[in-house]
Amino acid sequence: MQDAATVLDVIGKRGARGLPVERLYRQLFNPQLFLMAYGKLYSNRGAMTPGVTGETVDGMSLAKIGAIIGALRAERYRWQPVKRVYIEKKNSSKKRPLGLPTWSDKLVAEVVRLLLEAYYEPQFSDRSHGFRPGRGCHTALSEVADVWKGTHWFIEGDISDCFGSLDHEVMLATLAEKIHDGRFLQLVSRMLKAGYLEDWTWHATLSGSAQGGIASPVLSNVYLDRLDQWIEQRLLPEYNLGRRRRPNPGYKTVEYAGTGRNCAGSACAAASCPARTPPTRTTGGCDMSAMPTTGCWDSQAPGARQRKSRRR
């Protein structure tokens, strides 16, 4: 088996090139990835928090990793429903639902997260800072202070119940665009639809991903990457660029060839070139505020052409 860092590096390079990834499910048979996942989870305080089965990190062994890999290889691994508890929300009287998975599910979900993060991280927007390695609130504030100088408008919003509102079909369809592996997608689908236990009563999860789930943050980033792309490719170009360049007040003097008449400001000095008259070939006139290159068309001088003022 290849080293875990080598596997993730190869997957990341395919993601950086925008290439689809295949046979991703086979990487779940690599014990090195599970050891890496264990190294990231065992020190967390939640590692000793039991789920619905009472299983925790205590008693972890290579034999347990082998049993999990054997179940995955035979495609008979089944996610347990999460145990739902409620915690206080900061600065609010409402409570936030929190899902507590079993230890084995945490371990498998961490491997899934490592694979998804390695592939999608190079493709995410540089303006995205949530739930990403080496990024967070401080990097977002630093970008605002260093880059957003001269910004005239911005949009502030809050996605209500983000994790709990993810549409499963849209989520799986988004993953299927780049991940061409039916077994891996089926594993993610079963994780999303495992349900939850509240007061020892099972409830189906018709939408969303468990808040407190290991893979929920990266799945939400994959889901919301569509929003980032739409804002960067459609919204920003539409509202940051005008239809024409703003006229410079220093170049509002226009001269006419063959007529000896001048236009200054927004009114014509000559009586035969009235101000605020639409510039057409049949009626002489000029409208300095409506023309990107100021000038007049004079119907009294056949063959006369528009003459642009030179910038000095």
PDB file of C-alpha atoms in Angstrom:
ATOM      1  CA  MET A   1       0.000   0.000   0.000  1.00  0.00           C
ATOM      2  CA  GLN A   2       1.169   3.518  -0.796  1.00  0.00           C
ATOM      3  CA  ASP A   3       1.903   6.041   1.902  1.00  0.00           C
ATOM      4  CA  ALA A   4      -1.122   8.139   2.878  1.00  0.00           C
ATOM      5  CA  ALA A   5       0.592  11.439   2.052  1.00  0.00           C
ATOM      6  CA  THR A   6       1.511  10.133  -1.426  1.00  0.00           C
ATOM      7  CA  VAL A   7      -2.074   9.059  -2.116  1.00  0.00           C
ATOM      8  CA  LEU A   8      -3.495  12.419  -1.065  1.00  0.00           C
ATOM      9  CA  ASP A   9      -0.850  14.268  -3.081  1.00  0.00           C
ATOM     10  CA  VAL A  10      -1.727  12.359  -6.268  1.00  0.00           C
ATOM     11  CA  ILE A  11      -5.438  13.007  -5.743  1.00  0.00           C
ATOM     12  CA  GLY A  12      -4.741  16.688  -5.078  1.00  0.00           C
ATOM     13  CA  LYS A  13      -2.795  17.049  -8.334  1.00  0.00           C
ATOM     14  CA  ARG A  14      -5.727  15.630 -10.288  1.00  0.00           C
ATOM     15  CA  GLY A  15      -8.007  18.094  -8.565  1.00  0.00           C
ATOM     16  CA  ALA A  16      -5.681  21.005  -9.366  1.00  0.00           C
ATOM     17  CA  ARG A  17      -5.784  20.050 -13.056  1.00  0.00           C
ATOM     18  CA  GLY A  18      -9.555  19.704 -13.015  1.00  0.00           C
ATOM     19  CA  LEU A  19      -9.452  16.029 -13.972  1.00  0.00           C
ATOM     20  CA  PRO A  20     -12.117  13.617 -12.722  1.00  0.00           C
ATOM     21  CA  VAL A  21     -11.114  11.013 -10.176  1.00  0.00           C
ATOM     22  CA  GLU A  22     -11.977   7.340 -10.496  1.00  0.00           C
ATOM     23  CA  ARG A  23     -11.760   4.276  -8.227  1.00  0.00           C
ATOM     24  CA  LEU A  24     -11.668   6.460  -5.145  1.00  0.00           C
ATOM     25  CA  TYR A  25     -13.396   3.766  -3.085  1.00  0.00           C
ATOM     26  CA  ARG A  26     -10.321   1.541  -3.357  1.00  0.00           C
ATOM     27  CA  GLN A  27      -8.343   4.059  -1.294  1.00  0.00           C
ATOM     28  CA  LEU A  28     -10.511   3.126   1.683  1.00  0.00           C
ATOM     29  CA  PHE A  29      -8.650  -0.189   1.795  1.00  0.00           C
ATOM     30  CA  ASN A  30      -5.404   1.585   2.712  1.00  0.00           C
ATOM     31  CA  PRO A  31      -4.613   1.189   6.458  1.00  0.00           C
ATOM     32  CA  GLN A  32      -2.235   4.168   6.283  1.00  0.00           C
ATOM     33  CA  LEU A  33      -5.167   6.515   5.659  1.00  0.00           C
ATOM     34  CA  PHE A  34      -6.945   5.155   8.728  1.00  0.00           C
ATOM     35  CA  LEU A  35      -3.818   5.660  10.829  1.00  0.00           C
ATOM     36  CA  MET A  36      -3.612   9.248   9.585  1.00  0.00           C
ATOM     37  CA  ALA A  37      -7.310   9.720  10.413  1.00  0.00           C
ATOM     38  CA  TYR A  38      -6.741   8.260  13.875  1.00  0.00           C
ATOM     39  CA  GLY A  39      -3.870  10.694  14.455  1.00  0.00           C
ATOM     40  CA  LYS A  40      -6.172  13.623  13.702  1.00  0.00           C
ATOM     41  CA  LEU A  41      -9.058  12.416  15.891  1.00  0.00           C
ATOM     42  CA  TYR A  42      -7.724  10.694  18.982  1.00  0.00           C
ATOM     43  CA  SER A  43      -6.706  13.883  20.828  1.00  0.00           C
ATOM     44  CA  ASN A  44     -10.073  15.605  20.382  1.00  0.00           C
ATOM     45  CA  ARG A  45     -12.317  15.766  23.402  1.00  0.00           C
ATOM     46  CA  GLY A  46     -15.152  14.288  21.340  1.00  0.00           C
ATOM     47  CA  ALA A  47     -13.174  11.085  20.824  1.00  0.00           C
ATOM     48  CA  MET A  48     -14.343   9.873  24.233  1.00  0.00           C
ATOM     49  CA  THR A  49     -17.955  10.946  23.652  1.00  0.00           C
ATOM     50  CA  PRO A  50     -20.064   7.856  22.922  1.00  0.00           C
ATOM     51  CA  GLY A  51     -22.664   7.670  20.191  1.00  0.00           C
ATOM     52  CA  VAL A  52     -25.599   5.304  20.053  1.00  0.00           C
ATOM     53  CA  THR A  53     -23.444   2.205  20.650  1.00  0.00           C
ATOM     54  CA  GLY A  54     -21.205   3.494  23.441  1.00  0.00           C
ATOM     55  CA  GLU A  55     -18.076   2.919  21.317  1.00  0.00           C
ATOM     56  CA  THR A  56     -15.238   5.411  21.838  1.00  0.00           C
ATOM     57  CA  VAL A  57     -11.558   5.706  20.943  1.00  0.00           C
ATOM     58  CA  ASP A  58     -10.743   3.629  24.020  1.00  0.00           C
ATOM     59  CA  GLY A  59      -9.613   0.195  22.890  1.00  0.00           C
ATOM     60  CA  MET A  60      -8.576   1.271  19.420  1.00  0.00           C
ATOM     61  CA  SER A  61      -6.306  -1.246  17.665  1.00  0.00           C
ATOM     62  CA  LEU A  62      -5.026  -2.323  14.259  1.00  0.00           C
ATOM     63  CA  ALA A  63      -7.450  -5.258  14.422  1.00  0.00           C
ATOM     64  CA  LYS A  64     -10.382  -2.841  14.528  1.00  0.00           C
ATOM     65  CA  ILE A  65      -9.016  -0.991  11.483  1.00  0.00           C
ATOM     66  CA  GLY A  66      -8.701  -4.324   9.694  1.00  0.00           C
ATOM     67  CA  ALA A  67     -12.303  -5.207  10.546  1.00  0.00           C
ATOM     68  CA  ILE A  68     -13.534  -1.879   9.169  1.00  0.00           C
ATOM     69  CA  ILE A  69     -11.523  -2.300   5.959  1.00  0.00           C
ATOM     70  CA  GLY A  70     -12.883  -5.831   5.573  1.00  0.00           C
ATOM     71  CA  ALA A  71     -16.452  -4.554   5.836  1.00  0.00           C
ATOM     72  CA  LEU A  72     -15.716  -1.804   3.312  1.00  0.00           C
ATOM     73  CA  ARG A  73     -14.077  -4.233   0.916  1.00  0.00           C
ATOM     74  CA  ALA A  74     -17.153  -6.493   1.028  1.00  0.00           C
ATOM     75  CA  GLU A  75     -19.430  -3.417   0.718  1.00  0.00           C
ATOM     76  CA  ARG A  76     -21.293  -4.349   3.867  1.00  0.00           C
ATOM     77  CA  TYR A  77     -20.261  -1.406   6.041  1.00  0.00           C
ATOM     78  CA  ARG A  78     -23.324   0.385   7.407  1.00  0.00           C
ATOM     79  CA  TRP A  79     -23.396   3.774   9.092  1.00  0.00           C
ATOM     80  CA  GLN A  80     -25.029   3.966  12.505  1.00  0.00           C
ATOM     81  CA  PRO A  81     -27.554   6.736  13.175  1.00  0.00           C
ATOM     82  CA  VAL A  82     -26.090   9.649  15.104  1.00  0.00           C
ATOM     83  CA  LYS A  83     -27.155  10.452  18.618  1.00  0.00           C
ATOM     84  CA  ARG A  84     -28.832  13.861  18.663  1.00  0.00           C
ATOM     85  CA  VAL A  85     -28.325  16.250  21.566  1.00  0.00           C
ATOM     86  CA  TYR A  86     -28.961  19.988  21.835  1.00  0.00           C
ATOM     87  CA  ILE A  87     -26.433  22.625  22.844  1.00  0.00           C
ATOM     88  CA  GLU A  88     -26.853  26.326  23.620  1.00  0.00           C
ATOM     89  CA  LYS A  89     -26.315  28.784  20.776  1.00  0.00           C
ATOM     90  CA  LYS A  90     -24.097  31.746  21.513  1.00  0.00           C
ATOM     91  CA  ASN A  91     -25.993  35.007  22.099  1.00  0.00           C
ATOM     92  CA  SER A  92     -29.322  33.298  21.482  1.00  0.00           C
ATOM     93  CA  SER A  93     -32.042  31.534  23.408  1.00  0.00           C
ATOM     94  CA  LYS A  94     -32.323  28.870  20.712  1.00  0.00           C
ATOM     95  CA  LYS A  95     -30.554  25.529  20.870  1.00  0.00           C
ATOM     96  CA  ARG A  96     -28.471  23.934  18.157  1.00  0.00           C
ATOM     97  CA  PRO A  97     -28.906  20.229  17.296  1.00  0.00           C
ATOM     98  CA  LEU A  98     -25.659  18.289  17.451  1.00  0.00           C
ATOM     99  CA  GLY A  99     -25.097  14.788  16.088  1.00  0.00           C
ATOM    100  CA  LEU A 100     -22.749  12.381  17.879  1.00  0.00           C
ATOM    101  CA  PRO A 101     -21.506   9.531  15.611  1.00  0.00           C
ATOM    102  CA  THR A 102     -19.986   6.312  16.827  1.00  0.00           C
ATOM    103  CA  TRP A 103     -16.190   6.010  16.876  1.00  0.00           C
ATOM    104  CA  SER A 104     -16.016   3.696  13.845  1.00  0.00           C
ATOM    105  CA  ASP A 105     -18.191   6.089  11.848  1.00  0.00           C
ATOM    106  CA  LYS A 106     -15.963   8.982  12.888  1.00  0.00           C
ATOM    107  CA  LEU A 107     -12.921   7.107  11.651  1.00  0.00           C
ATOM    108  CA  VAL A 108     -14.418   6.219   8.264  1.00  0.00           C
ATOM    109  CA  ALA A 109     -15.862   9.721   7.868  1.00  0.00           C
ATOM    110  CA  GLU A 110     -12.430  11.217   8.549  1.00  0.00           C
ATOM    111  CA  VAL A 111     -10.913   9.111   5.758  1.00  0.00           C
ATOM    112  CA  VAL A 112     -13.725  10.256   3.451  1.00  0.00           C
ATOM    113  CA  ARG A 113     -13.021  13.842   4.480  1.00  0.00           C
ATOM    114  CA  LEU A 114      -9.298  13.470   3.769  1.00  0.00           C
ATOM    115  CA  LEU A 115      -9.990  12.166   0.258  1.00  0.00           C
ATOM    116  CA  LEU A 116     -12.591  14.836  -0.567  1.00  0.00           C
ATOM    117  CA  GLU A 117     -10.488  17.658   0.859  1.00  0.00           C
ATOM    118  CA  ALA A 118      -7.404  16.564  -1.058  1.00  0.00           C
ATOM    119  CA  TYR A 119      -9.313  16.558  -4.339  1.00  0.00           C
ATOM    120  CA  TYR A 120     -11.538  19.636  -3.964  1.00  0.00           C
ATOM    121  CA  GLU A 121      -9.265  21.966  -1.997  1.00  0.00           C
ATOM    122  CA  PRO A 122      -7.268  23.129  -5.082  1.00  0.00           C
ATOM    123  CA  GLN A 123     -10.541  23.881  -6.883  1.00  0.00           C
ATOM    124  CA  PHE A 124     -12.180  26.038  -4.223  1.00  0.00           C
ATOM    125  CA  SER A 125     -12.275  29.811  -4.553  1.00  0.00           C
ATOM    126  CA  ASP A 126      -9.447  31.842  -3.046  1.00  0.00           C
ATOM    127  CA  ARG A 127     -12.131  34.015  -1.448  1.00  0.00           C
ATOM    128  CA  SER A 128     -13.532  31.084   0.523  1.00  0.00           C
ATOM    129  CA  HIS A 129     -12.200  30.791   4.080  1.00  0.00           C
ATOM    130  CA  GLY A 130     -14.664  28.614   6.004  1.00  0.00           C
ATOM    131  CA  PHE A 131     -13.686  25.095   7.128  1.00  0.00           C
ATOM    132  CA  ARG A 132     -10.511  25.051   5.044  1.00  0.00           C
ATOM    133  CA  PRO A 133      -6.973  24.125   6.142  1.00  0.00           C
ATOM    134  CA  GLY A 134      -4.895  27.167   7.009  1.00  0.00           C
ATOM    135  CA  ARG A 135      -7.876  29.492   6.638  1.00  0.00           C
ATOM    136  CA  GLY A 136     -10.494  30.952   8.920  1.00  0.00           C
ATOM    137  CA  CYS A 137     -11.929  34.187  10.269  1.00  0.00           C
ATOM    138  CA  HIS A 138      -8.523  35.830  10.666  1.00  0.00           C
ATOM    139  CA  THR A 139      -7.447  35.160   7.080  1.00  0.00           C
ATOM    140  CA  ALA A 140     -10.799  36.494   5.854  1.00  0.00           C
ATOM    141  CA  LEU A 141     -10.377  39.698   7.880  1.00  0.00           C
ATOM    142  CA  SER A 142      -6.798  40.061   6.636  1.00  0.00           C
ATOM    143  CA  GLU A 143      -7.989  39.856   3.029  1.00  0.00           C
ATOM    144  CA  VAL A 144     -10.655  42.498   3.716  1.00  0.00           C
ATOM    145  CA  ALA A 145      -8.050  44.831   5.219  1.00  0.00           C
ATOM    146  CA  ASP A 146      -5.400  44.260   2.528  1.00  0.00           C
ATOM    147  CA  VAL A 147      -7.398  43.728  -0.666  1.00  0.00           C
ATOM    148  CA  TRP A 148     -10.808  45.328  -0.260  1.00  0.00           C
ATOM    149  CA  LYS A 149      -9.498  48.875  -0.404  1.00  0.00           C
ATOM    150  CA  GLY A 150     -11.795  51.125  -2.400  1.00  0.00           C
ATOM    151  CA  THR A 151     -14.692  48.646  -2.291  1.00  0.00           C
ATOM    152  CA  HIS A 152     -18.021  50.394  -2.919  1.00  0.00           C
ATOM    153  CA  TRP A 153     -20.453  47.579  -2.215  1.00  0.00           C
ATOM    154  CA  PHE A 154     -20.542  44.180  -0.600  1.00  0.00           C
ATOM    155  CA  ILE A 155     -23.161  41.585   0.322  1.00  0.00           C
ATOM    156  CA  GLU A 156     -23.541  40.326   3.859  1.00  0.00           C
ATOM    157  CA  GLY A 157     -25.647  37.247   4.489  1.00  0.00           C
ATOM    158  CA  ASP A 158     -26.148  34.291   6.750  1.00  0.00           C
ATOM    159  CA  ILE A 159     -27.197  30.875   5.440  1.00  0.00           C
ATOM    160  CA  SER A 160     -29.735  29.612   7.926  1.00  0.00           C
ATOM    161  CA  ASP A 161     -29.340  25.960   8.966  1.00  0.00           C
ATOM    162  CA  CYS A 162     -26.632  25.360   6.365  1.00  0.00           C
ATOM    163  CA  PHE A 163     -25.718  21.801   7.319  1.00  0.00           C
ATOM    164  CA  GLY A 164     -29.329  20.772   7.860  1.00  0.00           C
ATOM    165  CA  SER A 165     -30.582  22.177   4.545  1.00  0.00           C
ATOM    166  CA  LEU A 166     -28.276  20.423   2.067  1.00  0.00           C
ATOM    167  CA  ASP A 167     -30.310  18.653  -0.597  1.00  0.00           C
ATOM    168  CA  HIS A 168     -29.075  15.079  -0.855  1.00  0.00           C
ATOM    169  CA  GLU A 169     -29.803  14.733  -4.568  1.00  0.00           C
ATOM    170  CA  VAL A 170     -28.049  17.987  -5.434  1.00  0.00           C
ATOM    171  CA  MET A 171     -25.130  17.028  -3.184  1.00  0.00           C
ATOM    172  CA  LEU A 172     -24.646  13.637  -4.822  1.00  0.00           C
ATOM    173  CA  ALA A 173     -25.105  15.068  -8.321  1.00  0.00           C
ATOM    174  CA  THR A 174     -22.428  17.674  -7.598  1.00  0.00           C
ATOM    175  CA  LEU A 175     -20.026  14.999  -6.375  1.00  0.00           C
ATOM    176  CA  ALA A 176     -20.809  12.756  -9.362  1.00  0.00           C
ATOM    177  CA  GLU A 177     -19.651  15.469 -11.793  1.00  0.00           C
ATOM    178  CA  LYS A 178     -16.030  14.964 -10.719  1.00  0.00           C
ATOM    179  CA  ILE A 179     -16.018  11.640  -8.832  1.00  0.00           C
ATOM    180  CA  HIS A 180     -16.686   8.767 -11.223  1.00  0.00           C
ATOM    181  CA  ASP A 181     -16.994   6.018  -8.644  1.00  0.00           C
ATOM    182  CA  GLY A 182     -20.418   4.580  -7.852  1.00  0.00           C
ATOM    183  CA  ARG A 183     -19.288   2.729  -4.727  1.00  0.00           C
ATOM    184  CA  PHE A 184     -17.818   5.859  -3.156  1.00  0.00           C
ATOM    185  CA  LEU A 185     -20.941   7.883  -3.969  1.00  0.00           C
ATOM    186  CA  GLN A 186     -23.117   5.142  -2.487  1.00  0.00           C
ATOM    187  CA  LEU A 187     -21.061   5.246   0.714  1.00  0.00           C
ATOM    188  CA  VAL A 188     -21.564   9.019   0.990  1.00  0.00           C
ATOM    189  CA  SER A 189     -25.270   8.640   0.231  1.00  0.00           C
ATOM    190  CA  ARG A 190     -25.699   6.088   3.017  1.00  0.00           C
ATOM    191  CA  MET A 191     -23.837   8.372   5.402  1.00  0.00           C
ATOM    192  CA  LEU A 192     -26.195  11.264   4.618  1.00  0.00           C
ATOM    193  CA  LYS A 193     -29.296   9.090   5.023  1.00  0.00           C
ATOM    194  CA  ALA A 194     -28.273   7.183   8.149  1.00  0.00           C
ATOM    195  CA  GLY A 195     -30.783   9.068  10.303  1.00  0.00           C
ATOM    196  CA  TYR A 196     -30.541  10.096  13.951  1.00  0.00           C
ATOM    197  CA  LEU A 197     -31.765   8.943  17.360  1.00  0.00           C
ATOM    198  CA  GLU A 198     -33.544  11.413  19.601  1.00  0.00           C
ATOM    199  CA  ASP A 199     -34.917  10.097  22.896  1.00  0.00           C
ATOM    200  CA  TRP A 200     -34.088   6.649  21.494  1.00  0.00           C
ATOM    201  CA  THR A 201     -36.480   7.144  18.595  1.00  0.00           C
ATOM    202  CA  TRP A 202     -35.098   6.809  15.070  1.00  0.00           C
ATOM    203  CA  HIS A 203     -35.765   9.684  12.647  1.00  0.00           C
ATOM    204  CA  ALA A 204     -34.908   9.776   8.950  1.00  0.00           C
ATOM    205  CA  THR A 205     -32.644  12.510   7.587  1.00  0.00           C
ATOM    206  CA  LEU A 206     -34.430  13.642   4.446  1.00  0.00           C
ATOM    207  CA  SER A 207     -32.007  16.507   3.905  1.00  0.00           C
ATOM    208  CA  GLY A 208     -28.819  17.895   5.313  1.00  0.00           C
ATOM    209  CA  SER A 209     -25.738  16.453   6.945  1.00  0.00           C
ATOM    210  CA  ALA A 210     -25.353  15.927  10.679  1.00  0.00           C
ATOM    211  CA  GLN A 211     -24.004  18.976  12.486  1.00  0.00           C
ATOM    212  CA  GLY A 212     -21.072  17.497  14.329  1.00  0.00           C
ATOM    213  CA  GLY A 213     -20.346  15.017  11.556  1.00  0.00           C
ATOM    214  CA  ILE A 214     -16.710  14.731  10.503  1.00  0.00           C
ATOM    215  CA  ALA A 215     -17.346  15.101   6.762  1.00  0.00           C
ATOM    216  CA  SER A 216     -20.107  17.734   7.015  1.00  0.00           C
ATOM    217  CA  PRO A 217     -17.822  20.810   6.621  1.00  0.00           C
ATOM    218  CA  VAL A 218     -16.119  19.642   3.414  1.00  0.00           C
ATOM    219  CA  LEU A 219     -19.457  18.493   1.967  1.00  0.00           C
ATOM    220  CA  SER A 220     -20.951  21.925   2.638  1.00  0.00           C
ATOM    221  CA  ASN A 221     -17.945  23.569   0.944  1.00  0.00           C
ATOM    222  CA  VAL A 222     -18.428  21.386  -2.143  1.00  0.00           C
ATOM    223  CA  TYR A 223     -22.115  22.311  -2.126  1.00  0.00           C
ATOM    224  CA  LEU A 224     -21.535  26.063  -1.709  1.00  0.00           C
ATOM    225  CA  ASP A 225     -18.714  26.199  -4.259  1.00  0.00           C
ATOM    226  CA  ARG A 226     -21.439  26.613  -6.884  1.00  0.00           C
ATOM    227  CA  LEU A 227     -22.464  29.846  -5.147  1.00  0.00           C
ATOM    228  CA  ASP A 228     -18.859  31.083  -5.139  1.00  0.00           C
ATOM    229  CA  GLN A 229     -18.518  30.383  -8.858  1.00  0.00           C
ATOM    230  CA  TRP A 230     -21.781  32.163  -9.680  1.00  0.00           C
ATOM    231  CA  ILE A 231     -20.787  35.263  -7.710  1.00  0.00           C
ATOM    232  CA  GLU A 232     -17.300  35.438  -9.231  1.00  0.00           C
ATOM    233  CA  GLN A 233     -18.279  34.622 -12.824  1.00  0.00           C
ATOM    234  CA  ARG A 234     -21.697  36.282 -13.097  1.00  0.00           C
ATOM    235  CA  LEU A 235     -22.482  38.716 -10.294  1.00  0.00           C
ATOM    236  CA  LEU A 236     -19.160  40.545  -9.882  1.00  0.00           C
ATOM    237  CA  PRO A 237     -18.527  41.186 -13.618  1.00  0.00           C
ATOM    238  CA  GLU A 238     -22.084  42.450 -14.046  1.00  0.00           C
ATOM    239  CA  TYR A 239     -21.945  44.989 -11.222  1.00  0.00           C
ATOM    240  CA  ASN A 240     -18.263  45.949 -11.186  1.00  0.00           C
ATOM    241  CA  LEU A 241     -17.988  47.055 -14.837  1.00  0.00           C
ATOM    242  CA  GLY A 242     -20.132  49.706 -16.500  1.00  0.00           C
ATOM    243  CA  ARG A 243     -21.245  49.820 -20.112  1.00  0.00           C
ATOM    244  CA  ARG A 244     -18.856  52.649 -20.995  1.00  0.00           C
ATOM    245  CA  ARG A 245     -15.922  54.479 -19.511  1.00  0.00           C
ATOM    246  CA  ARG A 246     -16.702  57.529 -17.378  1.00  0.00           C
ATOM    247  CA  PRO A 247     -15.973  60.717 -19.408  1.00  0.00           C
ATOM    248  CA  ASN A 248     -13.025  62.816 -18.284  1.00  0.00           C
ATOM    249  CA  PRO A 249     -14.003  66.485 -17.700  1.00  0.00           C
ATOM    250  CA  GLY A 250     -10.651  67.572 -19.095  1.00  0.00           C
ATOM    251  CA  TYR A 251     -11.482  66.296 -22.593  1.00  0.00           C
ATOM    252  CA  LYS A 252     -14.924  67.793 -23.223  1.00  0.00           C
ATOM    253  CA  THR A 253     -13.795  70.271 -25.910  1.00  0.00           C
ATOM    254  CA  VAL A 254     -14.513  69.052 -29.431  1.00  0.00           C
ATOM    255  CA  GLU A 255     -13.411  70.679 -32.681  1.00  0.00           C
ATOM    256  CA  TYR A 256     -15.105  70.317 -36.064  1.00  0.00           C
ATOM    257  CA  ALA A 257     -13.241  69.871 -39.282  1.00  0.00           C
ATOM    258  CA  GLY A 258     -14.297  72.231 -42.029  1.00  0.00           C
ATOM    259  CA  THR A 259     -16.903  74.122 -39.953  1.00  0.00           C
ATOM    260  CA  GLY A 260     -14.801  76.265 -37.657  1.00  0.00           C
ATOM    261  CA  ARG A 261     -17.212  75.623 -34.789  1.00  0.00           C
ATOM    262  CA  ASN A 262     -16.315  74.421 -31.327  1.00  0.00           C
ATOM    263  CA  CYS A 263     -18.322  72.613 -28.641  1.00  0.00           C
ATOM    264  CA  ALA A 264     -17.415  73.209 -25.038  1.00  0.00           C
ATOM    265  CA  GLY A 265     -18.938  71.563 -22.018  1.00  0.00           C
ATOM    266  CA  SER A 266     -22.438  70.233 -22.706  1.00  0.00           C
ATOM    267  CA  ALA A 267     -23.616  73.105 -24.969  1.00  0.00           C
ATOM    268  CA  CYS A 268     -22.556  74.063 -28.502  1.00  0.00           C
ATOM    269  CA  ALA A 269     -21.147  77.519 -29.109  1.00  0.00           C
ATOM    270  CA  ALA A 270     -22.556  77.764 -32.604  1.00  0.00           C
ATOM    271  CA  ALA A 271     -26.260  78.412 -33.054  1.00  0.00           C
ATOM    272  CA  SER A 272     -26.495  75.795 -35.802  1.00  0.00           C
ATOM    273  CA  CYS A 273     -25.266  73.127 -33.396  1.00  0.00           C
ATOM    274  CA  PRO A 274     -27.880  73.233 -30.610  1.00  0.00           C
ATOM    275  CA  ALA A 275     -27.145  71.645 -27.268  1.00  0.00           C
ATOM    276  CA  ARG A 276     -28.751  68.412 -26.112  1.00  0.00           C
ATOM    277  CA  THR A 277     -29.735  67.422 -29.668  1.00  0.00           C
ATOM    278  CA  PRO A 278     -29.325  63.700 -30.417  1.00  0.00           C
ATOM    279  CA  PRO A 279     -26.238  63.263 -32.621  1.00  0.00           C
ATOM    280  CA  THR A 280     -27.545  61.997 -35.943  1.00  0.00           C
ATOM    281  CA  ARG A 281     -26.563  62.498 -39.567  1.00  0.00           C
ATOM    282  CA  THR A 282     -29.754  64.390 -40.385  1.00  0.00           C
ATOM    283  CA  THR A 283     -29.753  66.888 -37.511  1.00  0.00           C
ATOM    284  CA  GLY A 284     -26.540  68.503 -36.354  1.00  0.00           C
ATOM    285  CA  GLY A 285     -26.048  68.360 -32.608  1.00  0.00           C
ATOM    286  CA  CYS A 286     -24.055  66.908 -29.747  1.00  0.00           C
ATOM    287  CA  ASP A 287     -24.684  65.438 -26.330  1.00  0.00           C
ATOM    288  CA  MET A 288     -21.447  65.340 -24.458  1.00  0.00           C
ATOM    289  CA  SER A 289     -22.824  63.312 -21.533  1.00  0.00           C
ATOM    290  CA  ALA A 290     -24.126  60.497 -23.734  1.00  0.00           C
ATOM    291  CA  MET A 291     -21.160  59.939 -26.043  1.00  0.00           C
ATOM    292  CA  PRO A 292     -18.016  58.124 -24.906  1.00  0.00           C
ATOM    293  CA  THR A 293     -16.000  60.034 -27.567  1.00  0.00           C
ATOM    294  CA  THR A 294     -17.428  63.532 -27.738  1.00  0.00           C
ATOM    295  CA  GLY A 295     -18.195  65.075 -31.120  1.00  0.00           C
ATOM    296  CA  CYS A 296     -20.911  66.370 -33.469  1.00  0.00           C
ATOM    297  CA  TRP A 297     -22.349  65.286 -36.780  1.00  0.00           C
ATOM    298  CA  ASP A 298     -23.095  68.292 -39.014  1.00  0.00           C
ATOM    299  CA  SER A 299     -25.641  67.772 -41.763  1.00  0.00           C
ATOM    300  CA  GLN A 300     -24.722  71.154 -43.340  1.00  0.00           C
ATOM    301  CA  ALA A 301     -21.281  69.958 -44.374  1.00  0.00           C
ATOM    302  CA  PRO A 302     -21.647  67.026 -46.773  1.00  0.00           C
ATOM    303  CA  GLY A 303     -18.909  64.480 -46.376  1.00  0.00           C
ATOM    304  CA  ALA A 304     -17.781  65.956 -43.083  1.00  0.00           C
ATOM    305  CA  ARG A 305     -16.551  63.284 -40.710  1.00  0.00           C
ATOM    306  CA  GLN A 306     -16.472  63.177 -36.953  1.00  0.00           C
ATOM    307  CA  ARG A 307     -13.274  64.490 -35.484  1.00  0.00           C
ATOM    308  CA  LYS A 308     -12.058  63.326 -32.125  1.00  0.00           C
ATOM    309  CA  SER A 309     -10.255  65.518 -29.676  1.00  0.00           C
ATOM    310  CA  ARG A 310      -6.687  64.428 -29.097  1.00  0.00           C
ATOM    311  CA  ARG A 311      -5.502  63.681 -25.616  1.00  0.00           C
ATOM    312  CA  ARG A 312      -2.358  65.561 -24.744  1.00  0.00           C
TER     313      ARG A 312
END
